[in-house]
PDB file of C-alpha atoms in Angstrom:
ATOM      1  CA  THR A   1     -32.984  -0.067 100.486  1.00 53.00           C
ATOM      2  CA  GLN A   2     -35.836  -0.200  97.811  1.00 58.00           C
ATOM      3  CA  LEU A   3     -37.835  -3.543  98.149  1.00 83.00           C
ATOM      4  CA  LEU A   4     -38.926  -3.432  94.668  1.00 91.00           C
ATOM      5  CA  GLU A   5     -36.418  -2.426  91.769  1.00 94.00           C
ATOM      6  CA  GLN A   6     -37.747  -1.146  88.625  1.00 95.00           C
ATOM      7  CA  SER A   7     -35.831  -0.791  85.406  1.00 96.00           C
ATOM      8  CA  PRO A   8     -35.210   1.179  83.544  1.00 97.00           C
ATOM      9  CA  GLN A   9     -36.070   4.383  85.352  1.00 95.00           C
ATOM     10  CA  PHE A  10     -36.471   6.418  82.098  1.00 96.00           C
ATOM     11  CA  LEU A  11     -37.523   5.271  78.606  1.00 97.00           C
ATOM     12  CA  SER A  12     -37.721   7.412  75.533  1.00 97.00           C
ATOM     13  CA  ILE A  13     -38.951   5.753  72.458  1.00 97.00           C
ATOM     14  CA  GLN A  14     -40.528   6.416  69.109  1.00 97.00           C
ATOM     15  CA  GLU A  15     -44.271   5.578  68.289  1.00 97.00           C
ATOM     16  CA  GLY A  16     -44.669   1.959  67.116  1.00 97.00           C
ATOM     17  CA  GLU A  17     -41.505   0.533  69.176  1.00 97.00           C
ATOM     18  CA  ASN A  18     -41.755  -2.290  71.598  1.00 98.00           C
ATOM     19  CA  LEU A  19     -40.536  -2.097  75.221  1.00 97.00           C
ATOM     20  CA  THR A  20     -40.284  -3.943  78.452  1.00 98.00           C
ATOM     21  CA  VAL A  21     -40.307  -2.668  81.923  1.00 98.00           C
ATOM     22  CA  TYR A  22     -38.930  -4.884  84.763  1.00 97.00           C
ATOM     23  CA  CYS A  23     -39.860  -5.092  88.459  1.00 96.00           C
ATOM     24  CA  ASN A  24     -37.624  -7.269  90.616  1.00 95.00           C
ATOM     25  CA  SER A  25     -37.324  -8.097  94.215  1.00 93.00           C
ATOM     26  CA  SER A  26     -35.766 -10.578  96.406  1.00 90.00           C
ATOM     27  CA  SER A  27     -39.007 -10.888  98.582  1.00 89.00           C
ATOM     28  CA  VAL A  28     -41.974 -12.992  97.531  1.00 91.00           C
ATOM     29  CA  PHE A  29     -45.243 -11.145  97.139  1.00 90.00           C
ATOM     30  CA  SER A  30     -48.683 -12.543  97.291  1.00 88.00           C
ATOM     31  CA  SER A  31     -49.827 -10.266  94.479  1.00 89.00           C
ATOM     32  CA  LEU A  32     -48.264  -7.600  92.323  1.00 92.00           C
ATOM     33  CA  GLN A  33     -50.002  -4.604  90.792  1.00 94.00           C
ATOM     34  CA  TRP A  34     -49.051  -2.297  87.869  1.00 97.00           C
ATOM     35  CA  TYR A  35     -50.274   1.145  87.886  1.00 97.00           C
ATOM     36  CA  ARG A  36     -49.824   4.122  85.335  1.00 97.00           C
ATOM     37  CA  GLN A  37     -49.725   7.584  86.587  1.00 95.00           C
ATOM     38  CA  GLU A  38     -49.909  10.774  84.806  1.00 92.00           C
ATOM     39  CA  PRO A  39     -48.413  14.158  86.257  1.00 88.00           C
ATOM     40  CA  GLY A  40     -50.460  15.389  89.199  1.00 88.00           C
ATOM     41  CA  GLU A  41     -52.935  12.541  88.947  1.00 91.00           C
ATOM     42  CA  GLY A  42     -53.451   9.467  91.047  1.00 94.00           C
ATOM     43  CA  PRO A  43     -52.101   6.093  90.025  1.00 94.00           C
ATOM     44  CA  VAL A  44     -54.460   3.948  87.942  1.00 95.00           C
ATOM     45  CA  LEU A  45     -54.559   0.391  88.373  1.00 94.00           C
ATOM     46  CA  LEU A  46     -53.704  -1.600  85.159  1.00 96.00           C
ATOM     47  CA  VAL A  47     -53.507  -5.143  86.262  1.00 95.00           C
ATOM     48  CA  THR A  48     -53.051  -7.363  89.328  1.00 93.00           C
ATOM     49  CA  VAL A  49     -51.065 -10.701  89.132  1.00 93.00           C
ATOM     50  CA  VAL A  50     -51.443 -13.391  91.630  1.00 91.00           C
ATOM     51  CA  THR A  51     -50.203 -16.702  90.446  1.00 91.00           C
ATOM     52  CA  GLY A  52     -46.507 -17.414  89.783  1.00 93.00           C
ATOM     53  CA  GLY A  53     -46.048 -17.515  86.050  1.00 94.00           C
ATOM     54  CA  GLU A  54     -49.253 -15.863  85.340  1.00 95.00           C
ATOM     55  CA  VAL A  55     -49.448 -13.931  82.179  1.00 97.00           C
ATOM     56  CA  LYS A  56     -52.306 -11.192  81.615  1.00 96.00           C
ATOM     57  CA  LYS A  57     -52.887  -9.201  78.635  1.00 96.00           C
ATOM     58  CA  LEU A  58     -54.682  -5.830  78.342  1.00 94.00           C
ATOM     59  CA  LYS A  59     -54.762  -4.762  74.606  1.00 95.00           C
ATOM     60  CA  ARG A  60     -51.171  -4.044  73.706  1.00 97.00           C
ATOM     61  CA  LEU A  61     -49.920  -4.467  77.246  1.00 97.00           C
ATOM     62  CA  THR A  62     -48.696  -7.866  78.473  1.00 97.00           C
ATOM     63  CA  PHE A  63     -47.999  -8.362  82.130  1.00 97.00           C
ATOM     64  CA  GLN A  64     -46.077 -11.449  83.604  1.00 97.00           C
ATOM     65  CA  PHE A  65     -45.519 -12.628  87.138  1.00 95.00           C
ATOM     66  CA  GLY A  66     -42.455 -14.614  87.682  1.00 94.00           C
ATOM     67  CA  ASP A  67     -42.602 -18.306  88.815  1.00 93.00           C
ATOM     68  CA  ALA A  68     -41.198 -17.284  92.185  1.00 93.00           C
ATOM     69  CA  ARG A  69     -43.487 -14.447  92.577  1.00 92.00           C
ATOM     70  CA  LYS A  70     -40.652 -12.198  93.084  1.00 93.00           C
ATOM     71  CA  ASP A  71     -40.491 -10.312  89.845  1.00 94.00           C
ATOM     72  CA  SER A  72     -42.600  -9.052  87.123  1.00 96.00           C
ATOM     73  CA  SER A  73     -42.444  -7.450  83.668  1.00 97.00           C
ATOM     74  CA  LEU A  74     -44.554  -5.415  81.533  1.00 98.00           C
ATOM     75  CA  HIS A  75     -44.201  -5.414  77.868  1.00 98.00           C
ATOM     76  CA  ILE A  76     -45.817  -2.813  75.504  1.00 97.00           C
ATOM     77  CA  THR A  77     -46.217  -3.692  71.831  1.00 98.00           C
ATOM     78  CA  ALA A  78     -46.220  -0.955  69.181  1.00 98.00           C
ATOM     79  CA  ALA A  79     -46.247   1.989  71.770  1.00 97.00           C
ATOM     80  CA  GLN A  80     -48.244   5.135  71.194  1.00 97.00           C
ATOM     81  CA  PRO A  81     -47.823   8.554  72.527  1.00 96.00           C
ATOM     82  CA  GLY A  82     -51.015   7.883  74.704  1.00 95.00           C
ATOM     83  CA  ASP A  83     -48.851   5.263  76.636  1.00 96.00           C
ATOM     84  CA  THR A  84     -46.717   8.008  77.988  1.00 96.00           C
ATOM     85  CA  GLY A  85     -46.673   8.149  81.698  1.00 95.00           C
ATOM     86  CA  LEU A  86     -45.097   6.748  84.901  1.00 96.00           C
ATOM     87  CA  TYR A  87     -45.580   3.093  85.243  1.00 97.00           C
ATOM     88  CA  LEU A  88     -45.362   1.813  88.847  1.00 96.00           C
ATOM     89  CA  CYS A  89     -45.166  -1.778  90.156  1.00 95.00           C
ATOM     90  CA  ALA A  90     -46.471  -2.374  93.520  1.00 94.00           C
ATOM     91  CA  GLY A  91     -46.182  -5.653  95.671  1.00 91.00           C
ATOM     92  CA  ALA A  92     -48.327  -6.858  98.527  1.00 86.00           C
ATOM     93  CA  ARG A  93     -48.024  -9.591 101.083  1.00 78.00           C
ATOM     94  CA  GLY A  94     -51.393 -10.858 101.999  1.00 70.00           C
ATOM     95  CA  TYR A  95     -53.716  -7.986 103.068  1.00 64.00           C
ATOM     96  CA  SER A  96     -50.888  -5.668 104.119  1.00 69.00           C
ATOM     97  CA  THR A  97     -50.068  -2.368 102.403  1.00 78.00           C
ATOM     98  CA  LEU A  98     -48.452  -1.966  98.980  1.00 85.00           C
ATOM     99  CA  THR A  99     -44.768  -1.440  98.505  1.00 88.00           C
ATOM    100  CA  PHE A 100     -44.083   0.557  95.364  1.00 91.00           C
ATOM    101  CA  GLY A 101     -41.152   0.661  93.088  1.00 92.00           C
ATOM    102  CA  LYS A 102     -39.496   3.871  92.070  1.00 92.00           C
ATOM    103  CA  GLY A 103     -41.339   3.781  88.717  1.00 94.00           C
ATOM    104  CA  THR A 104     -40.360   3.881  85.038  1.00 96.00           C
ATOM    105  CA  MET A 105     -41.007   7.162  83.167  1.00 96.00           C
ATOM    106  CA  LEU A 106     -42.051   6.196  79.705  1.00 97.00           C
ATOM    107  CA  LEU A 107     -42.109   8.877  76.877  1.00 97.00           C
ATOM    108  CA  VAL A 108     -43.537   7.986  73.500  1.00 97.00           C
ATOM    109  CA  SER A 109     -42.897  10.307  70.665  1.00 97.00           C
ATOM    110  CA  PRO A 110     -45.040  10.557  67.476  1.00 95.00           C
TER     111      PRO A 110
ATOM    112  CA  ALA B   1     -68.157   3.405  87.791  1.00 70.00           C
ATOM    113  CA  ALA B   2     -67.670   5.323  91.060  1.00 82.00           C
ATOM    114  CA  GLY B   3     -64.099   6.214  92.010  1.00 93.00           C
ATOM    115  CA  VAL B   4     -62.403   7.367  95.033  1.00 96.00           C
ATOM    116  CA  ILE B   5     -63.154  11.097  95.772  1.00 97.00           C
ATOM    117  CA  GLN B   6     -60.783  13.378  97.521  1.00 98.00           C
ATOM    118  CA  SER B   7     -61.202  16.965  98.590  1.00 97.00           C
ATOM    119  CA  PRO B   8     -59.897  19.309  98.233  1.00 97.00           C
ATOM    120  CA  ARG B   9     -57.978  18.901  95.213  1.00 96.00           C
ATOM    121  CA  HIS B  10     -55.716  21.712  95.997  1.00 97.00           C
ATOM    122  CA  LEU B  11     -54.820  23.338  99.350  1.00 97.00           C
ATOM    123  CA  ILE B  12     -52.337  26.091 100.295  1.00 98.00           C
ATOM    124  CA  LYS B  13     -51.559  26.487 103.802  1.00 98.00           C
ATOM    125  CA  GLU B  14     -48.931  28.479 105.729  1.00 97.00           C
ATOM    126  CA  LYS B  15     -46.240  27.009 108.073  1.00 97.00           C
ATOM    127  CA  ARG B  16     -47.646  25.875 111.483  1.00 97.00           C
ATOM    128  CA  GLU B  17     -51.317  25.847 110.183  1.00 98.00           C
ATOM    129  CA  THR B  18     -53.491  22.868 110.114  1.00 98.00           C
ATOM    130  CA  ALA B  19     -55.038  20.924 107.255  1.00 98.00           C
ATOM    131  CA  THR B  20     -57.687  18.338 106.950  1.00 98.00           C
ATOM    132  CA  LEU B  21     -57.889  16.271 103.778  1.00 98.00           C
ATOM    133  CA  LYS B  22     -60.876  14.009 103.053  1.00 98.00           C
ATOM    134  CA  CYS B  23     -61.396  10.796 101.279  1.00 98.00           C
ATOM    135  CA  TYR B  24     -64.513   9.091 100.197  1.00 97.00           C
ATOM    136  CA  PRO B  25     -63.856   5.499  99.112  1.00 96.00           C
ATOM    137  CA  ILE B  26     -65.511   3.447  96.365  1.00 94.00           C
ATOM    138  CA  PRO B  27     -68.953   2.333  97.498  1.00 92.00           C
ATOM    139  CA  ARG B  28     -68.677  -1.129  99.512  1.00 89.00           C
ATOM    140  CA  HIS B  29     -64.911  -0.766  99.842  1.00 91.00           C
ATOM    141  CA  ASP B  30     -64.012  -1.071 103.606  1.00 89.00           C
ATOM    142  CA  THR B  31     -60.349  -0.215 103.639  1.00 91.00           C
ATOM    143  CA  VAL B  32     -58.701   3.064 103.113  1.00 94.00           C
ATOM    144  CA  TYR B  33     -54.915   3.883 102.562  1.00 94.00           C
ATOM    145  CA  TRP B  34     -53.195   7.178 102.709  1.00 96.00           C
ATOM    146  CA  TYR B  35     -50.168   7.995 100.506  1.00 95.00           C
ATOM    147  CA  GLN B  36     -47.776  10.909 100.327  1.00 96.00           C
ATOM    148  CA  GLN B  37     -46.012  11.346  97.136  1.00 94.00           C
ATOM    149  CA  GLY B  38     -43.228  14.048  96.794  1.00 92.00           C
ATOM    150  CA  PRO B  39     -41.898  15.457  93.505  1.00 88.00           C
ATOM    151  CA  GLY B  40     -40.268  12.671  91.574  1.00 85.00           C
ATOM    152  CA  GLN B  41     -40.971   9.992  94.251  1.00 88.00           C
ATOM    153  CA  ASP B  42     -43.051   6.980  94.506  1.00 88.00           C
ATOM    154  CA  PRO B  43     -46.013   7.076  96.853  1.00 90.00           C
ATOM    155  CA  GLN B  44     -45.061   6.567 100.577  1.00 91.00           C
ATOM    156  CA  PHE B  45     -47.465   4.728 102.667  1.00 91.00           C
ATOM    157  CA  LEU B  46     -48.868   6.728 105.683  1.00 94.00           C
ATOM    158  CA  ILE B  47     -51.646   4.849 107.301  1.00 94.00           C
ATOM    159  CA  SER B  48     -54.592   2.653 106.485  1.00 92.00           C
ATOM    160  CA  PHE B  49     -57.864   1.691 108.030  1.00 93.00           C
ATOM    161  CA  TYR B  50     -60.013  -1.433 107.741  1.00 90.00           C
ATOM    162  CA  GLU B  51     -63.607  -1.393 109.018  1.00 89.00           C
ATOM    163  CA  LYS B  52     -62.968   1.918 110.873  1.00 90.00           C
ATOM    164  CA  MET B  53     -59.976   0.433 112.719  1.00 92.00           C
ATOM    165  CA  GLN B  54     -56.339   1.360 111.945  1.00 92.00           C
ATOM    166  CA  SER B  55     -54.903  -1.638 110.248  1.00 89.00           C
ATOM    167  CA  ASP B  56     -51.406  -0.572 109.409  1.00 88.00           C
ATOM    168  CA  LYS B  57     -48.953   2.334 109.944  1.00 90.00           C
ATOM    169  CA  GLY B  58     -46.164   3.626 107.717  1.00 90.00           C
ATOM    170  CA  SER B  59     -44.151   6.792 107.748  1.00 88.00           C
ATOM    171  CA  ILE B  60     -46.837   8.833 109.097  1.00 93.00           C
ATOM    172  CA  PRO B  61     -45.415  11.977 111.267  1.00 95.00           C
ATOM    173  CA  ASP B  62     -46.702  12.235 114.803  1.00 95.00           C
ATOM    174  CA  ARG B  63     -48.178  15.591 113.618  1.00 97.00           C
ATOM    175  CA  PHE B  64     -50.350  13.869 111.462  1.00 97.00           C
ATOM    176  CA  SER B  65     -53.655  11.723 112.603  1.00 96.00           C
ATOM    177  CA  ALA B  66     -56.225  10.033 110.675  1.00 97.00           C
ATOM    178  CA  GLN B  67     -59.411   8.191 111.131  1.00 96.00           C
ATOM    179  CA  GLN B  68     -62.207   6.414 109.243  1.00 96.00           C
ATOM    180  CA  PHE B  69     -65.809   7.083 109.946  1.00 95.00           C
ATOM    181  CA  SER B  70     -68.922   4.934 110.158  1.00 94.00           C
ATOM    182  CA  ASP B  71     -69.624   5.719 106.403  1.00 93.00           C
ATOM    183  CA  TYR B  72     -66.209   4.586 105.594  1.00 94.00           C
ATOM    184  CA  HIS B  73     -65.017   7.882 104.653  1.00 96.00           C
ATOM    185  CA  SER B  74     -61.602   8.857 105.888  1.00 97.00           C
ATOM    186  CA  GLU B  75     -59.894  12.248 107.022  1.00 98.00           C
ATOM    187  CA  LEU B  76     -56.231  12.877 107.387  1.00 98.00           C
ATOM    188  CA  ASN B  77     -55.578  15.709 109.864  1.00 98.00           C
ATOM    189  CA  MET B  78     -52.236  17.587 109.616  1.00 98.00           C
ATOM    190  CA  SER B  79     -51.142  19.947 112.191  1.00 97.00           C
ATOM    191  CA  SER B  80     -47.972  22.270 112.690  1.00 97.00           C
ATOM    192  CA  LEU B  81     -47.342  22.052 108.894  1.00 98.00           C
ATOM    193  CA  GLU B  82     -43.979  22.207 107.700  1.00 97.00           C
ATOM    194  CA  LEU B  83     -42.414  23.223 104.144  1.00 96.00           C
ATOM    195  CA  GLY B  84     -41.619  19.588 103.710  1.00 95.00           C
ATOM    196  CA  ASP B  85     -45.116  18.670 103.951  1.00 97.00           C
ATOM    197  CA  SER B  86     -45.750  19.935 100.541  1.00 97.00           C
ATOM    198  CA  ALA B  87     -46.711  17.013  98.401  1.00 97.00           C
ATOM    199  CA  LEU B  88     -49.451  15.099  96.686  1.00 97.00           C
ATOM    200  CA  TYR B  89     -51.627  13.114  99.129  1.00 98.00           C
ATOM    201  CA  PHE B  90     -53.473  10.224  97.748  1.00 97.00           C
ATOM    202  CA  CYS B  91     -56.185   8.192  99.225  1.00 97.00           C
ATOM    203  CA  ALA B  92     -56.791   4.681  97.869  1.00 95.00           C
ATOM    204  CA  SER B  93     -59.480   2.172  98.821  1.00 94.00           C
ATOM    205  CA  SER B  94     -59.890  -1.634  98.468  1.00 91.00           C
ATOM    206  CA  GLY B  95     -62.558  -4.095  99.029  1.00 86.00           C
ATOM    207  CA  ARG B  96     -62.716  -7.696 100.138  1.00 70.00           C
ATOM    208  CA  GLY B  97     -60.619 -10.232  98.329  1.00 61.00           C
ATOM    209  CA  PHE B  98     -57.174  -9.299  96.784  1.00 60.00           C
ATOM    210  CA  ASN B  99     -55.277  -6.315  97.789  1.00 72.00           C
ATOM    211  CA  GLU B 100     -56.294  -4.246  94.769  1.00 87.00           C
ATOM    212  CA  GLN B 101     -56.073  -0.637  95.723  1.00 91.00           C
ATOM    213  CA  TYR B 102     -57.884   2.078  93.623  1.00 93.00           C
ATOM    214  CA  PHE B 103     -56.459   5.636  93.921  1.00 95.00           C
ATOM    215  CA  GLY B 104     -58.031   8.967  94.162  1.00 97.00           C
ATOM    216  CA  PRO B 105     -57.026  11.942  92.095  1.00 96.00           C
ATOM    217  CA  GLY B 106     -55.145  13.274  95.069  1.00 96.00           C
ATOM    218  CA  THR B 107     -54.940  16.468  97.031  1.00 97.00           C
ATOM    219  CA  ARG B 108     -52.023  18.806  96.220  1.00 97.00           C
ATOM    220  CA  LEU B 109     -50.784  20.546  99.407  1.00 97.00           C
ATOM    221  CA  THR B 110     -48.564  23.392  99.321  1.00 97.00           C
ATOM    222  CA  VAL B 111     -47.202  24.841 102.473  1.00 97.00           C
ATOM    223  CA  THR B 112     -45.676  28.195 102.352  1.00 96.00           C
TER     224      THR B 112
END
């Protein structure tokens, strides 16, 4: 059973469209991190959210942590081909290891 | 900014051979994590070390061992390699404070 459920698993959109990726769990996390990974490369940390209800913005990316700290979302505005990649959410409890979701593979076509 | 360094980047071994993967964390990071990622899979946690002591253990096979040295670099030793060990192996490091893990570029291990 996957502790963190990500949806959708795959997303193919045109440049300029908006999208939202969801990361849901029945467990509470002390922090949640979002990573982007390109094929054959290591995941790159995008953001860490810690406080329930927290919203963080990174240029065209908006990250939100649920009030109960069980879920999170990533919204991309006006997607660009450079946004293509595998987006992974990962939850942590205290200083324990991360639990990853299965990831959302995003393809943005010109 | 300095990142996590892993070596080698690619490794080809035959079944039953041994392999050693090295990881150099970001300076001043005291915790190292090892992950295995198969094709189309999310990273699976293997083992972690904090201040040179094993801090957590995941799905690491008994054939694998790891340690963290006094300079905080870590090595993952893999023996009796099997075809199923072919994967990307990532090392990540974190410092004090929140559990933000920074990943290295990975080592692609191919067992033939």
